[in-house]
Tab-separated table of C-alpha atoms in Angstrom:
chain	number	residue	atom	x	y	z
A	1	UNK	CA	12.328	-29.738	70.819
A	2	UNK	CA	9.047	-30.469	69.130
A	3	UNK	CA	7.862	-26.906	69.809
A	4	UNK	CA	11.097	-25.485	68.322
A	5	UNK	CA	10.621	-27.485	65.128
A	6	UNK	CA	7.072	-26.194	64.912
A	7	UNK	CA	8.237	-22.557	65.172
A	8	UNK	CA	10.981	-23.160	62.615
A	9	UNK	CA	8.399	-24.600	60.218
A	10	UNK	CA	6.106	-21.586	60.709
A	11	UNK	CA	9.058	-19.253	60.134
A	12	UNK	CA	9.802	-20.896	56.798
A	13	UNK	CA	6.174	-20.569	55.738
A	14	UNK	CA	6.125	-16.900	56.772
A	15	UNK	CA	9.341	-16.110	54.944
A	16	UNK	CA	8.142	-18.000	51.903
A	17	UNK	CA	4.899	-16.046	51.819
A	18	UNK	CA	6.740	-12.806	52.327
A	19	UNK	CA	9.133	-13.606	49.501
A	20	UNK	CA	6.182	-14.551	47.317
A	21	UNK	CA	4.582	-11.196	47.963
A	22	UNK	CA	7.733	-9.229	47.126
A	23	UNK	CA	7.346	-9.746	43.361
A	24	UNK	CA	4.200	-9.285	41.236
A	25	UNK	CA	2.551	-12.277	39.607
A	26	UNK	CA	0.280	-12.119	36.612
A	27	UNK	CA	-3.248	-12.060	38.062
A	28	UNK	CA	-5.199	-13.421	35.083
A	29	UNK	CA	-5.652	-17.041	34.101
A	30	UNK	CA	-4.088	-16.435	30.665
A	31	UNK	CA	-1.817	-13.872	29.048
A	32	UNK	CA	-4.715	-12.547	26.937
A	33	UNK	CA	-5.902	-9.039	27.782
A	34	UNK	CA	-9.227	-7.864	26.335
A	35	UNK	CA	-10.272	-4.266	25.732
A	36	UNK	CA	-12.254	-2.323	26.782
A	37	UNK	CA	-11.691	-3.247	30.446
A	38	UNK	CA	-11.914	-1.501	33.822
A	39	UNK	CA	-8.793	-2.530	35.722
A	40	UNK	CA	-6.304	-5.254	36.432
A	41	UNK	CA	-5.196	-5.877	40.037
A	42	UNK	CA	-1.909	-7.404	41.187
A	43	UNK	CA	-1.803	-8.987	44.645
A	44	UNK	CA	1.299	-7.000	45.350
A	45	UNK	CA	2.107	-3.881	47.359
A	46	UNK	CA	5.427	-2.409	46.236
A	47	UNK	CA	7.424	-0.324	48.705
A	48	UNK	CA	8.007	2.364	46.086
A	49	UNK	CA	6.032	4.074	43.343
A	50	UNK	CA	5.632	2.047	40.153
A	51	UNK	CA	4.517	3.025	36.657
A	52	UNK	CA	2.627	0.765	34.242
A	53	UNK	CA	3.294	1.002	30.488
A	54	UNK	CA	1.586	-1.126	27.864
A	55	UNK	CA	3.875	-1.682	24.877
A	56	UNK	CA	2.050	-2.783	21.755
A	57	UNK	CA	3.833	-3.077	18.418
A	58	UNK	CA	2.224	0.229	17.348
A	59	UNK	CA	2.710	2.518	20.383
A	60	UNK	CA	3.422	2.641	24.138
A	61	UNK	CA	0.483	3.555	26.420
A	62	UNK	CA	1.091	4.689	29.995
A	63	UNK	CA	-1.659	3.493	32.330
A	64	UNK	CA	-2.726	5.083	35.647
A	65	UNK	CA	-1.587	3.142	38.732
A	66	UNK	CA	-2.775	3.234	42.369
A	67	UNK	CA	-2.570	1.133	45.544
A	68	UNK	CA	-6.015	0.042	46.688
A	69	UNK	CA	-6.557	-2.224	49.683
A	70	UNK	CA	-2.881	-3.116	49.717
A	71	UNK	CA	-2.872	-4.190	46.058
A	72	UNK	CA	-1.476	-2.601	42.897
A	73	UNK	CA	-4.352	-1.603	40.627
A	74	UNK	CA	-3.878	-0.554	36.982
A	75	UNK	CA	-6.669	1.505	35.411
A	76	UNK	CA	-7.534	0.357	31.860
A	77	UNK	CA	-10.595	2.520	31.200
A	78	UNK	CA	-8.720	4.986	28.983
A	79	UNK	CA	-8.086	2.227	26.408
A	80	UNK	CA	-11.383	1.789	24.573
A	81	UNK	CA	-9.867	-0.167	21.693
A	82	UNK	CA	-6.431	-1.160	20.469
A	83	UNK	CA	-4.465	-2.539	17.561
A	84	UNK	CA	-4.501	-6.240	18.301
A	85	UNK	CA	-1.437	-8.439	18.511
A	86	UNK	CA	1.521	-9.277	20.758
A	87	UNK	CA	2.331	-6.766	23.490
A	88	UNK	CA	4.082	-6.391	26.808
A	89	UNK	CA	3.069	-4.846	30.120
A	90	UNK	CA	5.942	-3.149	31.933
A	91	UNK	CA	5.840	-2.352	35.641
A	92	UNK	CA	8.550	0.242	35.920
A	93	UNK	CA	10.244	1.041	39.192
A	94	UNK	CA	13.555	0.316	40.943
A	95	UNK	CA	13.252	-3.176	39.551
A	96	UNK	CA	11.269	-3.542	36.292
A	97	UNK	CA	8.856	-6.444	35.680
A	98	UNK	CA	7.737	-7.585	32.226
A	99	UNK	CA	4.629	-9.555	31.322
A	100	UNK	CA	4.155	-10.760	27.713
A	101	UNK	CA	0.589	-10.350	26.488
A	102	UNK	CA	-1.756	-10.944	23.616
A	103	UNK	CA	-4.024	-7.900	23.379
A	104	UNK	CA	-7.429	-8.058	21.701
A	105	UNK	CA	-10.701	-6.169	21.501
A	106	UNK	CA	-13.673	-7.878	23.110
A	107	UNK	CA	-15.906	-7.652	20.065
A	108	UNK	CA	-15.529	-6.388	16.504
A	109	UNK	CA	-16.060	-2.681	16.272
A	110	UNK	CA	-17.545	-0.993	13.217
A	111	UNK	CA	-15.219	-1.067	10.235
A	112	UNK	CA	-14.858	0.401	6.767
A	113	UNK	CA	-14.093	-1.465	3.593
A	114	UNK	CA	-11.022	-0.011	1.881
A	115	UNK	CA	-10.201	-0.582	-1.766
A	116	UNK	CA	-6.704	-0.531	-3.247
A	117	UNK	CA	-6.192	-0.302	-7.015
A	118	UNK	CA	-3.244	-1.526	-9.083
A	119	UNK	CA	-2.103	-0.450	-11.569
A	120	UNK	CA	-3.342	3.141	-12.005
A	121	UNK	CA	-2.028	3.762	-15.535
A	122	UNK	CA	-2.534	1.424	-18.467
A	123	UNK	CA	-0.796	0.943	-21.779
A	124	UNK	CA	-2.983	-0.812	-24.388
A	125	UNK	CA	0.084	-2.746	-25.552
A	126	UNK	CA	-0.011	-4.661	-22.245
A	127	UNK	CA	-2.777	-6.145	-20.124
A	128	UNK	CA	-5.888	-4.038	-19.592
A	129	UNK	CA	-6.613	-5.778	-16.290
A	130	UNK	CA	-6.789	-3.888	-13.014
A	131	UNK	CA	-6.552	-5.693	-9.699
A	132	UNK	CA	-8.705	-4.333	-6.874
A	133	UNK	CA	-7.952	-5.443	-3.332
A	134	UNK	CA	-10.608	-5.062	-0.622
A	135	UNK	CA	-9.939	-5.087	3.135
A	136	UNK	CA	-12.061	-4.386	6.212
A	137	UNK	CA	-10.297	-2.022	8.649
A	138	UNK	CA	-11.665	-0.764	11.998
A	139	UNK	CA	-10.761	2.568	13.686
A	140	UNK	CA	-7.938	0.834	15.567
A	141	UNK	CA	-6.334	-0.458	12.327
A	142	UNK	CA	-7.366	-4.082	12.803
A	143	UNK	CA	-8.287	-6.229	9.819
A	144	UNK	CA	-11.575	-8.122	9.927
A	145	UNK	CA	-12.096	-11.139	7.673
A	146	UNK	CA	-14.692	-11.417	4.942
A	147	UNK	CA	-14.998	-15.104	5.800
A	148	UNK	CA	-13.576	-17.209	8.628
A	149	UNK	CA	-10.227	-17.460	6.811
A	150	UNK	CA	-10.105	-14.689	4.202
A	151	UNK	CA	-8.899	-11.249	5.265
A	152	UNK	CA	-8.541	-9.967	1.706
A	153	UNK	CA	-10.812	-10.024	-1.329
A	154	UNK	CA	-9.310	-9.574	-4.769
A	155	UNK	CA	-11.231	-8.975	-7.989
A	156	UNK	CA	-9.837	-8.394	-11.490
A	157	UNK	CA	-11.536	-5.834	-13.735
A	158	UNK	CA	-11.171	-5.340	-17.485
A	159	UNK	CA	-10.628	-1.617	-18.068
A	160	UNK	CA	-11.431	0.445	-21.153
A	161	UNK	CA	-9.072	0.367	-24.143
A	162	UNK	CA	-9.981	3.926	-25.072
A	163	UNK	CA	-7.563	6.664	-23.994
A	164	UNK	CA	-8.870	8.724	-21.133
A	165	UNK	CA	-9.278	9.167	-17.379
A	166	UNK	CA	-11.842	6.970	-15.657
A	167	UNK	CA	-13.272	7.089	-12.118
A	168	UNK	CA	-15.348	3.993	-11.328
A	169	UNK	CA	-16.455	5.432	-7.983
A	170	UNK	CA	-18.007	8.886	-8.050
A	171	UNK	CA	-16.531	11.447	-5.642
A	172	UNK	CA	-13.577	9.120	-4.984
A	173	UNK	CA	-10.456	10.330	-6.836
A	174	UNK	CA	-8.452	7.382	-5.480
A	175	UNK	CA	-10.469	5.069	-7.731
A	176	UNK	CA	-9.432	6.925	-10.921
A	177	UNK	CA	-7.206	5.265	-13.494
A	178	UNK	CA	-5.651	6.386	-16.762
A	179	UNK	CA	-5.424	4.730	-20.177
A	180	UNK	CA	-2.513	6.015	-22.265
A	181	UNK	CA	-2.039	5.553	-26.043
A	182	UNK	CA	-0.204	2.458	-27.235
A	183	UNK	CA	2.423	2.134	-29.922
A	184	UNK	CA	1.800	2.851	-33.559
A	185	UNK	CA	0.089	-0.036	-35.349
A	186	UNK	CA	0.529	1.172	-38.974
A	187	UNK	CA	1.940	4.172	-40.863
A	188	UNK	CA	-0.143	5.370	-43.792
A	189	UNK	CA	1.724	7.870	-46.010
A	190	UNK	CA	0.373	10.642	-48.174
A	191	UNK	CA	2.311	13.081	-50.400
A	192	UNK	CA	0.889	16.561	-50.937
A	193	UNK	CA	2.084	19.154	-53.393
A	194	UNK	CA	2.396	22.443	-51.532
A	195	UNK	CA	3.870	24.497	-54.366
A	196	UNK	CA	5.814	24.093	-57.579
A	197	UNK	CA	8.970	23.551	-55.529
A	198	UNK	CA	7.744	21.912	-52.302
A	199	UNK	CA	6.304	18.515	-51.391
A	200	UNK	CA	4.910	17.572	-48.026
A	201	UNK	CA	5.148	13.971	-46.859
A	202	UNK	CA	2.474	13.269	-44.273
A	203	UNK	CA	2.223	10.209	-42.031
A	204	UNK	CA	-1.139	9.669	-40.395
A	205	UNK	CA	-3.511	9.260	-38.887
A	206	UNK	CA	-1.184	7.324	-36.558
A	207	UNK	CA	-3.127	5.086	-34.194
A	208	UNK	CA	-2.563	2.139	-31.887
A	209	UNK	CA	-4.317	-1.200	-32.271
A	210	UNK	CA	-7.389	0.168	-30.436
A	211	UNK	CA	-7.621	3.136	-32.813
A	212	UNK	CA	-6.340	5.655	-30.257
A	213	UNK	CA	-4.147	8.421	-31.660
A	214	UNK	CA	-0.581	7.755	-30.532
A	215	UNK	CA	0.931	10.120	-27.966
A	216	UNK	CA	2.019	13.632	-28.867
A	217	UNK	CA	5.789	13.916	-28.868
A	218	UNK	CA	6.388	10.441	-30.312
A	219	UNK	CA	9.497	10.535	-32.522
A	220	UNK	CA	9.025	9.860	-36.249
A	221	UNK	CA	12.018	9.325	-38.563
A	222	UNK	CA	11.783	10.222	-42.253
A	223	UNK	CA	14.467	8.208	-44.041
A	224	UNK	CA	15.134	9.688	-47.473
A	225	UNK	CA	17.087	7.712	-50.070
A	226	UNK	CA	18.373	9.667	-53.066
A	227	UNK	CA	20.453	7.517	-55.434
A	228	UNK	CA	23.139	6.199	-53.032
A	229	UNK	CA	22.718	8.957	-50.438
A	230	UNK	CA	20.612	8.482	-47.270
A	231	UNK	CA	19.458	11.279	-44.974
A	232	UNK	CA	17.299	11.077	-41.863
A	233	UNK	CA	14.971	13.797	-40.664
A	234	UNK	CA	13.198	13.622	-37.302
A	235	UNK	CA	9.938	15.234	-36.268
A	236	UNK	CA	7.561	14.837	-33.327
A	237	UNK	CA	4.062	13.476	-33.804
A	238	UNK	CA	1.298	15.994	-33.041
A	239	UNK	CA	-2.397	15.064	-32.935
A	240	UNK	CA	-1.738	11.793	-34.725
A	241	UNK	CA	0.298	13.197	-37.651
A	242	UNK	CA	3.944	13.660	-38.578
A	243	UNK	CA	4.946	15.834	-41.539
A	244	UNK	CA	8.153	16.643	-43.406
A	245	UNK	CA	8.773	18.992	-46.383
A	246	UNK	CA	11.061	18.219	-49.336
A	247	UNK	CA	12.056	20.277	-52.360
A	248	UNK	CA	11.060	18.942	-55.758
A	249	UNK	CA	13.798	17.667	-58.049
A	250	UNK	CA	12.994	16.508	-61.535
A	251	UNK	CA	14.386	13.199	-62.642
A	252	UNK	CA	15.842	12.331	-59.247
A	253	UNK	CA	15.211	8.827	-57.896
A	254	UNK	CA	14.064	9.775	-54.392
A	255	UNK	CA	12.295	7.443	-51.965
A	256	UNK	CA	11.156	7.890	-48.381
A	257	UNK	CA	10.407	5.473	-45.551
A	258	UNK	CA	8.875	6.635	-42.276
A	259	UNK	CA	9.806	4.783	-39.101
A	260	UNK	CA	8.113	5.085	-35.681
A	261	UNK	CA	9.435	2.760	-33.016
A	262	UNK	CA	9.621	-0.703	-34.564
A	263	UNK	CA	7.073	0.142	-37.285
A	264	UNK	CA	8.007	1.236	-40.789
A	265	UNK	CA	5.884	2.492	-43.645
A	266	UNK	CA	6.020	1.242	-47.199
A	267	UNK	CA	8.632	2.824	-49.465
A	268	UNK	CA	7.124	5.835	-51.234
A	269	UNK	CA	8.661	7.406	-54.347
A	270	UNK	CA	8.668	11.226	-54.270
A	271	UNK	CA	9.065	11.721	-58.011
A	272	UNK	CA	5.536	10.385	-58.557
A	273	UNK	CA	4.248	13.847	-57.583
A	274	UNK	CA	5.502	16.506	-59.985
């Protein structure tokens, strides 16, 4: 009876070990996998062919698999570096097995400092401050910190108020920014006598508060008041000037106001030029 109990006990141990060996168990002490690496070996010999696929959040990578000395060995040598983060190793066969991982590179690889610029176009009526964001990125798209806690560096730059195209970094078009003209700051008016029958009302030079000529194509309204009659003529500003012609009329009480955006000129009497 004692001998029978002994054999029963050994049978349970054998079956337990056999059952244990029928499923793969994660062979490392933690779920962290470091690259580059040579191989990872499961103490498991499946009865059928299995595939190994590493699923990172960026891409799936199929890894070579072989049975060596009765154990499943996964070759990792083709992965020299990787985008770090959460991942999953899939053993794919008749019955799939999943192992959640944290994948990392063993040591920081060389990296480049990238600069991002915002905004790229400036209006002198608003802030002339450009934000420049700096990040360190390696060939595997990992960020590396500037300090132990800072992965980004941000610096604010005061840009030029003069209209033009500027490239702070030579041979780097991505660094270029543009300063556009602002709105009209004042509207000086001048009346010229073109002939005995024609007057020309000229507005200009039209500049913003930084003395840039306002943009070509800006709409200028010439509001003419003649006794109780009002007429409005519209022209487009070109090279900082807007011009409108009027016929001369003796004795007529004619006045003109020029309006550009929310700016208006002083009222100018046309009959002062005869």
